[in-house]
Coordinates of C-alpha atoms and ligand atoms in Angstrom, one line a residue:
X1096 CA 13.7 -9.3 4.8
X1097 CA 12.5 -12.1 2.5
X1098 CA 12.6 -11.3 -1.2
X1099 CA 9.6 -12.0 -3.5
X1100 CA 11.0 -11.0 -6.9
X1101 CA 14.3 -9.5 -8.1
X1102 CA 15.6 -8.3 -11.5
X1103 CA 19.3 -8.5 -12.2
X1104 CA 20.7 -6.3 -15.0
X1105 CA 17.5 -6.5 -17.0
X1106 CA 18.2 -5.2 -20.5
X1107 CA 15.4 -4.8 -23.2
X1108 CA 15.7 -3.4 -26.7
X1109 CA 13.1 -2.6 -29.4
X1110 CA 14.2 -3.2 -33.0
X1111 CA 12.5 -0.4 -35.0
X1112 CA 13.1 1.0 -38.5
X1113 CA 14.7 4.1 -36.9
X1114 CA 17.2 1.9 -35.0
X1115 CA 17.5 -0.1 -31.8
X1116 CA 15.7 1.6 -28.9
X1117 CA 17.7 0.7 -25.8
X1118 CA 14.6 0.8 -23.5
X1119 CA 16.1 -0.8 -20.4
X1120 CA 19.7 -0.5 -19.3
X1121 CA 20.7 -3.0 -16.6
X1122 CA 17.7 -2.5 -14.3
X1123 CA 18.0 -4.1 -10.9
X1124 CA 15.0 -3.9 -8.6
X1125 CA 14.0 -6.0 -5.6
X1126 CA 10.5 -6.3 -4.1
X1127 CA 10.5 -7.8 -0.6
X1128 CA 7.8 -9.8 1.2
X1129 CA 5.1 -7.6 2.7
X1130 CA 6.0 -4.3 1.1
X1131 CA 4.6 -2.0 -1.6
X1132 CA 7.4 -1.0 -3.9
X1133 CA 6.7 2.0 -6.2
X1134 CA 8.5 2.4 -9.6
X1135 CA 8.2 6.1 -10.5
X1136 CA 9.4 8.3 -13.4
X1137 CA 8.1 10.3 -16.3
X1138 CA 6.2 8.7 -19.2
X1139 CA 8.5 6.7 -21.4
X1140 CA 11.2 6.1 -18.8
X1141 CA 10.8 2.4 -18.9
X1142 CA 8.6 1.6 -15.9
X1143 CA 6.0 -0.5 -17.9
X1144 CA 8.7 -2.1 -20.0
X1145 CA 10.4 -3.2 -16.8
X1146 CA 7.3 -5.1 -15.5
X1147 CA 6.4 -6.4 -19.0
X1148 CA 9.9 -7.7 -19.4
X1149 CA 9.6 -9.3 -15.9
X1150 CA 6.4 -11.0 -16.9
X1151 CA 7.7 -11.8 -20.4
X1152 CA 4.9 -10.0 -22.2
X1153 CA 7.1 -7.7 -24.3
X1154 CA 5.8 -7.8 -27.8
X1155 CA 7.7 -7.7 -31.0
X1156 CA 9.8 -5.7 -32.0
X1157 CA 10.8 -5.7 -28.4
X1158 CA 13.2 -8.3 -26.9
X1159 CA 14.6 -9.0 -23.5
X1160 CA 18.3 -9.2 -24.3
X1161 CA 19.8 -10.2 -21.0
X1162 CA 19.5 -10.3 -17.2
X1163 CA 17.5 -12.4 -14.8
X1164 CA 14.1 -12.2 -13.2
X1165 CA 14.2 -14.2 -10.0
X1166 CA 11.0 -15.3 -8.3
X1167 CA 11.6 -16.6 -4.8
X1168 CA 9.4 -19.5 -3.9
X1169 CA 9.1 -21.1 -0.5
X1170 CA 10.1 -24.8 -0.7
X1171 CA 10.0 -26.7 2.6
X1172 CA 10.8 -23.6 4.5
X1173 CA 13.7 -22.7 2.2
X1174 CA 13.6 -19.9 -0.4
X1175 CA 14.3 -21.2 -3.9
X1176 CA 14.9 -18.7 -6.8
X1177 CA 13.4 -19.5 -10.2
X1178 CA 14.6 -17.4 -13.2
X1179 CA 11.3 -16.5 -15.0
X1180 CA 13.3 -15.7 -18.2
X1181 CA 14.4 -19.4 -18.4
X1182 CA 11.0 -21.0 -17.8
X1183 CA 8.6 -22.5 -20.4
X1184 CA 5.5 -20.8 -21.7
X1185 CA 3.3 -23.2 -19.7
X1186 CA 5.1 -22.4 -16.5
X1187 CA 4.5 -18.7 -17.1
X1188 CA 0.8 -19.3 -17.8
X1189 CA 0.4 -21.2 -14.5
X1190 CA 2.5 -18.6 -12.7
X1191 CA 0.5 -15.6 -14.0
X1192 CA -2.6 -15.2 -11.9
X1193 CA -1.5 -17.8 -9.4
X1194 CA 1.9 -16.4 -8.0
X1195 CA 1.9 -13.0 -9.7
X1196 CA -1.0 -11.0 -11.1
X1197 CA -1.1 -7.8 -13.1
X1198 CA -3.6 -5.0 -13.4
X1199 CA -3.4 -2.4 -16.1
X1200 CA -4.4 1.2 -16.7
X1201 CA -7.4 0.5 -18.9
X1202 CA -10.0 -1.9 -17.4
X1203 CA -11.9 -1.9 -20.7
X1204 CA -9.0 -3.5 -22.4
X1205 CA -8.8 -6.2 -19.7
X1206 CA -12.4 -7.2 -19.6
X1207 CA -14.2 -9.2 -22.3
X1208 CA -17.3 -7.2 -23.4
X1209 CA -19.4 -10.3 -24.2
X1210 CA -18.8 -12.3 -21.0
X1211 CA -20.6 -11.6 -17.8
X1212 CA -18.6 -10.2 -14.9
X1213 CA -19.0 -13.4 -12.8
X1214 CA -17.9 -15.6 -15.6
X1215 CA -14.7 -13.5 -16.1
X1216 CA -13.8 -13.7 -12.5
X1217 CA -14.6 -17.4 -12.4
X1218 CA -12.2 -18.0 -15.4
X1219 CA -9.3 -17.4 -13.0
X1220 CA -10.5 -20.2 -10.6
X1221 CA -11.2 -22.5 -13.6
X1222 CA -7.7 -22.0 -14.9
X1223 CA -5.7 -22.2 -11.6
X1224 CA -7.9 -24.0 -9.1
X1225 CA -9.7 -26.7 -11.0
X1226 CA -8.7 -29.4 -8.6
X1227 CA -10.0 -27.7 -5.6
X1228 CA -13.2 -26.9 -7.5
X1229 CA -13.7 -30.6 -8.4
X1230 CA -13.1 -31.4 -4.7
X1231 CA -15.9 -29.0 -3.7
X1232 CA -18.2 -30.4 -6.5
X1233 CA -17.6 -33.9 -5.2
X1234 CA -18.5 -32.8 -1.6
X1235 CA -21.7 -31.2 -3.0
X1236 CA -22.6 -34.4 -4.8
X1237 CA -22.1 -36.4 -1.6
X1238 CA -24.4 -34.1 0.3
X1239 CA -27.8 -35.7 1.0
X1240 CA -29.9 -33.0 -0.5
X1241 CA -28.1 -32.8 -3.8
X1242 CA -30.5 -33.6 -6.7
X1243 CA -28.3 -33.9 -9.7
X1244 CA -29.4 -36.4 -12.4
X1245 CA -26.9 -39.2 -13.1
X1246 CA -25.2 -38.4 -9.8
X1247 CA -23.3 -41.6 -9.8
X1248 CA -21.7 -41.0 -13.2
X1249 CA -20.7 -37.4 -12.1
X1250 CA -19.2 -38.6 -8.8
X1251 CA -16.9 -41.0 -10.7
X1252 CA -15.9 -38.3 -13.1
X1253 CA -15.0 -35.8 -10.4
X1254 CA -13.2 -38.4 -8.4
X1255 CA -11.2 -39.4 -11.5
X1256 CA -10.6 -35.8 -12.4
X1257 CA -9.2 -35.2 -8.9
X1258 CA -6.8 -38.1 -9.4
X1259 CA -5.6 -37.1 -12.9
X1260 CA -6.9 -34.0 -14.5
X1261 CA -5.0 -34.9 -17.7
X1262 CA -6.7 -38.2 -18.1
X1263 CA -7.7 -39.1 -21.7
X1264 CA -11.4 -39.2 -20.8
X1265 CA -11.5 -35.5 -19.9
X1266 CA -9.7 -34.5 -23.1
X1267 CA -12.3 -36.5 -25.0
X1268 CA -15.2 -35.0 -23.1
X1269 CA -14.0 -31.5 -23.7
X1270 CA -14.0 -32.1 -27.4
X1271 CA -17.6 -33.4 -27.7
X1272 CA -20.0 -30.5 -27.2
X1273 CA -22.9 -32.6 -25.9
X1274 CA -20.8 -34.4 -23.3
X1275 CA -18.9 -31.2 -22.4
X1276 CA -21.6 -30.5 -19.8
X1277 CA -19.9 -32.8 -17.3
X1278 CA -18.2 -30.0 -15.5
X1279 CA -21.2 -27.8 -14.9
X1280 CA -20.9 -28.2 -11.1
X1281 CA -17.3 -27.1 -11.3
X1282 CA -18.4 -24.0 -13.2
X1283 CA -21.2 -23.3 -10.7
X1284 CA -18.6 -23.6 -7.8
X1285 CA -16.2 -21.2 -9.7
X1286 CA -19.1 -18.7 -10.2
X1287 CA -19.9 -19.0 -6.4
X1288 CA -16.3 -18.2 -5.5
X1289 CA -16.4 -15.3 -8.1
X1290 CA -19.4 -13.8 -6.3
X1291 CA -17.6 -14.1 -2.9
X1292 CA -14.4 -12.3 -4.1
X1293 CA -16.5 -9.5 -5.8
X1294 CA -18.3 -9.0 -2.5
X1295 CA -14.9 -9.1 -0.6
X1296 CA -13.8 -6.1 -2.7
X1297 CA -16.6 -4.0 -1.1
X1298 CA -18.9 -4.1 -4.2
X1299 CA -22.5 -4.1 -3.0
X1300 CA -25.0 -6.6 -4.4
X1301 CA -22.2 -8.8 -5.7
X1302 CA -24.7 -11.5 -7.0
X1303 CA -26.4 -8.9 -9.2
X1304 CA -23.1 -7.4 -10.4
X1305 CA -21.8 -10.9 -11.3
X1306 CA -24.5 -11.4 -14.0
X1307 CA -24.0 -7.9 -15.5
X1308 CA -21.7 -7.1 -18.4
X1309 CA -18.7 -4.6 -18.4
X1310 CA -20.7 -1.9 -20.3
X1311 CA -23.2 -1.8 -17.3
X1312 CA -20.4 -0.7 -14.9
X1313 CA -18.7 2.6 -14.2
X1314 CA -14.9 3.0 -14.7
X1315 CA -14.1 2.6 -11.0
X1316 CA -16.3 -0.5 -10.7
X1317 CA -14.6 -2.0 -13.7
X1318 CA -11.2 -1.5 -12.2
X1319 CA -12.4 -3.2 -9.0
X1320 CA -13.5 -6.2 -11.1
X1321 CA -10.1 -6.3 -12.8
X1322 CA -8.6 -6.3 -9.3
X1323 CA -11.0 -9.1 -8.3
X1324 CA -9.8 -11.2 -11.3
X1325 CA -6.2 -10.5 -10.3
X1326 CA -6.7 -11.5 -6.7
X1327 CA -8.9 -14.5 -7.3
X1328 CA -6.1 -17.0 -6.6
X1329 CA -4.4 -14.9 -3.8
X1330 CA -1.1 -14.2 -5.7
X1331 CA 2.0 -13.3 -3.6
X1332 CA 2.7 -10.3 -5.8
X1333 CA 0.3 -7.9 -7.5
X1334 CA 1.8 -5.7 -10.2
X1335 CA -0.4 -2.6 -10.7
X1336 CA 0.7 -0.7 -13.9
X1337 CA -0.7 2.8 -13.7
X1338 CA -3.9 1.1 -12.4
X1339 CA -5.4 4.4 -11.1
X1340 CA -4.2 6.9 -13.7
X1341 CA -7.4 6.9 -15.7
X1342 CA -9.7 7.3 -12.8
X1343 CA -11.0 10.5 -11.2
X1344 CA -9.4 11.5 -7.9
X1345 CA -12.1 10.2 -5.6
X1346 CA -12.3 6.8 -7.3
X1347 CA -8.4 6.8 -7.4
X1348 CA -8.3 7.3 -3.6
X1349 CA -10.9 4.5 -3.1
X1350 CA -8.9 2.0 -5.3
X1351 CA -5.6 2.9 -3.5
X1352 CA -7.3 2.4 -0.1
X1353 CA -8.6 -0.9 -1.4
X1354 CA -5.1 -2.0 -2.5
X1355 CA -3.7 -1.1 0.9
X1356 CA -6.4 -3.1 2.6
X1357 CA -5.9 -6.1 0.3
X1358 CA -2.2 -6.1 0.9
X1359 CA -2.9 -6.6 4.6
X1360 CA -5.4 -9.4 4.1
X1361 CA -4.8 -11.2 0.8
X1362 CA -1.5 -10.6 -0.9
X1363 CA 2.0 -10.3 0.2
X1364 CA 3.5 -7.5 -1.9
X1365 CA 2.6 -4.9 -4.5
X1366 CA 4.7 -3.5 -7.3
X1367 CA 3.1 -0.2 -8.2
X1368 CA 4.0 1.5 -11.4
X1369 CA 3.1 5.2 -11.5
X1370 CA 4.1 8.6 -12.7
X1371 CA 2.2 10.2 -9.8
X1372 CA 4.5 11.1 -6.9
X1373 CA 1.5 11.8 -4.6
X1374 CA 0.3 8.2 -5.1
X1375 CA 3.8 6.9 -4.3
X1376 CA 4.0 9.0 -1.1
X1377 CA 0.6 7.8 0.0
X1378 CA 1.0 4.1 -0.8
X1379 CA 4.6 2.9 -1.1
X1380 CA 7.1 1.6 1.5
X1381 CA 10.0 1.8 -0.9
X1382 CA 10.5 3.6 -4.2
X1383 CA 12.7 3.3 -7.2
X1384 CA 13.1 6.3 -9.5
X1385 CA 13.7 5.6 -13.2
X1386 CA 15.1 7.9 -15.9
X1387 CA 15.6 6.9 -19.6
X1388 CA 15.6 3.2 -19.0
X1389 CA 17.9 3.3 -15.9
X1390 CA 17.3 3.1 -12.3
X1391 CA 18.7 6.2 -10.6
X1392 CA 17.7 6.1 -7.0
X1393 CA 16.1 3.5 -4.6
X1394 CA 15.1 4.4 -1.1
X1395 CA 12.4 4.1 1.6
X1396 CA 9.5 6.5 0.8
X1397 CA 10.0 8.7 3.7
X1398 CA 13.8 9.0 3.0
X1399 CA 13.3 9.6 -0.7
X1400 CA 10.8 12.5 -0.1
X1401 CA 12.8 13.9 2.8
X1402 CA 16.3 13.5 1.5
X1403 CA 16.3 13.0 -2.3
X1404 CA 19.9 12.6 -3.5
X1405 CA 20.0 12.0 -7.2
X1406 CA 19.9 15.3 -9.2
X1407 CA 17.0 13.9 -11.3
X1408 CA 14.9 12.9 -8.2
X1409 CA 15.5 16.4 -6.8
X1410 CA 14.4 18.0 -10.0
X1411 CA 11.4 15.7 -10.3
X1412 CA 10.3 16.6 -6.7
X1413 CA 10.9 20.3 -7.3
X1414 CA 8.7 20.2 -10.4
X1415 CA 5.6 19.0 -8.4
X1416 CA 3.2 22.0 -8.0
X1417 CA 3.0 23.2 -4.4
X1418 CA -0.1 24.3 -2.6
X1419 CA 1.0 27.9 -2.0
X1420 CA 3.2 28.1 -5.1
X1421 CA 3.5 31.5 -6.7
X1422 CA 5.0 32.3 -10.1
X1423 CA 5.9 29.8 -12.9
X1424 CA 6.0 26.1 -12.2
X1425 CA 9.5 24.6 -12.1
X1426 CA 10.5 22.3 -14.9
X1427 CA 13.5 20.1 -15.8
X1428 CA 15.3 21.8 -18.6
X1429 CA 15.9 19.9 -21.8
X1430 CA 14.2 16.9 -23.2
X1431 CA 14.1 13.2 -22.5
X1432 CA 16.8 11.6 -24.7
X1433 CA 16.1 9.6 -27.8
X1434 CA 16.9 6.0 -26.7
X1435 CA 18.0 5.0 -30.2
X1436 CA 21.1 7.1 -29.4
X1437 CA 21.1 7.5 -25.6
X1438 CA 23.6 9.8 -24.1
X1439 CA 26.9 8.1 -23.2
X1440 CA 27.7 7.6 -19.5
X1441 CA 25.0 8.9 -17.2
X1442 CA 21.8 9.2 -19.3
X1443 CA 20.8 12.3 -17.4
X1444 CA 24.0 14.2 -18.0
X1445 CA 22.7 16.5 -20.8
X1446 CA 20.1 17.9 -18.4
X1447 CA 22.1 17.8 -15.1
X1448 CA 23.1 21.0 -13.3
X1449 CA 25.8 19.1 -11.4
X1450 CA 27.5 17.4 -14.5
X1451 CA 31.2 16.6 -14.2
X1452 CA 33.8 15.5 -16.7
X1453 CA 33.3 11.8 -15.8
X1454 CA 29.5 12.0 -16.3
X1455 CA 29.4 11.6 -20.1
X1456 CA 32.1 8.9 -20.0
X1457 CA 31.2 6.3 -17.4
X1458 CA 27.8 4.9 -16.4
X1459 CA 27.4 5.4 -12.6
X1460 CA 26.7 2.3 -10.6
X1461 CA 23.9 2.1 -8.0
X1462 CA 25.8 2.7 -4.7
X1463 CA 24.5 2.4 -1.2
X1464 CA 24.7 5.9 0.4
X1465 CA 22.7 5.1 3.6
X1466 CA 20.4 2.6 5.1
X1467 CA 18.2 1.2 2.3
X1468 CA 19.2 4.2 0.2
X1469 CA 21.1 3.7 -3.1
X1470 CA 21.9 6.2 -5.8
X1471 CA 23.4 5.9 -9.3
X1472 CA 25.4 9.2 -9.6
X1473 CA 29.1 10.1 -9.8
X1474 CA 28.5 12.7 -7.1
X1475 CA 28.5 9.8 -4.6
X1476 CA 31.2 7.5 -5.9
X1477 CA 35.0 7.7 -6.1
X1478 CA 35.3 10.2 -8.9
Ligands
SF4_2595 FE1 24.4 14.5 -12.9 FE2 26.7 13.2 -13.2 FE3 25.1 12.4 -11.3 FE4 24.5 12.0 -13.8 S1 26.2 11.2 -12.7 S2 23.2 12.8 -12.3 S3 25.3 13.8 -14.8 S4 26.2 14.4 -11.5

């Protein structure tokens, strides 16, 4: 199966006054073409730090110390791997939104309260698709019924823009407010595309919604708009970081259904970050389970839920309340470790019922124990 993105031994630390928090410990995950990969674990286990490290949006005092994040691009039928950690800021800016998009838990934080919904979705097109917008604007100007004043001047500008978007004249025009209006057709075209994508996401009356502001919309609707922004340029990978956690269950089900549907039609793969095992079982093809900054088990969804093998995965699944459960809920004894001084060897060993002598001495490697099923536990290696 073709890979879309892969992390190799990703290691991220946070330099705090209390000491160095070892948040990620050699995390290796792969997302393949056409699949939904779920990254699951309790809060604070490093799921979000993993995707933020991948996208290089870890903020100070955090730092990605080592590892690789390989993005696989199709070049003339061949797959070429680009290490995102080695690319320039401008490469990352053009990659985010175009090749990879992210949606977060809190739509209010992602939307600008003083910009209309349509303008915010259109921004994505204006940033990544300006050439195709200028092409469409030129076609519009060439149409017989187009009545734009100074049509000839605009035609020349759009033609020139199409040839060289970095030409001096455009830099000059963008700095002179009165002449800055040259690209109004481009903005109109971007707005038109924004309305189209809003309507594709099943939002009724897309044209009316596009002129509204975020405070006019409900939480579920805002999250749909955030998805519209993320999908505007048809990225190959959508990263959804706890994207449904703040929504009530009915809206959550609608958004998950929408993501499933979008994966079929518009995007290749989804990397879903969640602490909700129900969401994983519903949505994901493969799952990675994280504990204290380490990946402990990776398997196909069906296999993981039917045959969990790592003691932490088993304990996690046992702690999910059952429909006919009687008596006290099961919990995992002990506490999550302080990652300033993480336990030596297997980070789960202080809480593990199957602990052996080797467990606090050596870090277990992720070993394949079955088809598409890997576990990092000394129970499965040569002890
Ligand atoms: Fe438990 Fe040892 Fe396996 Fe860690 S490596 S999960 S401590 S048995």
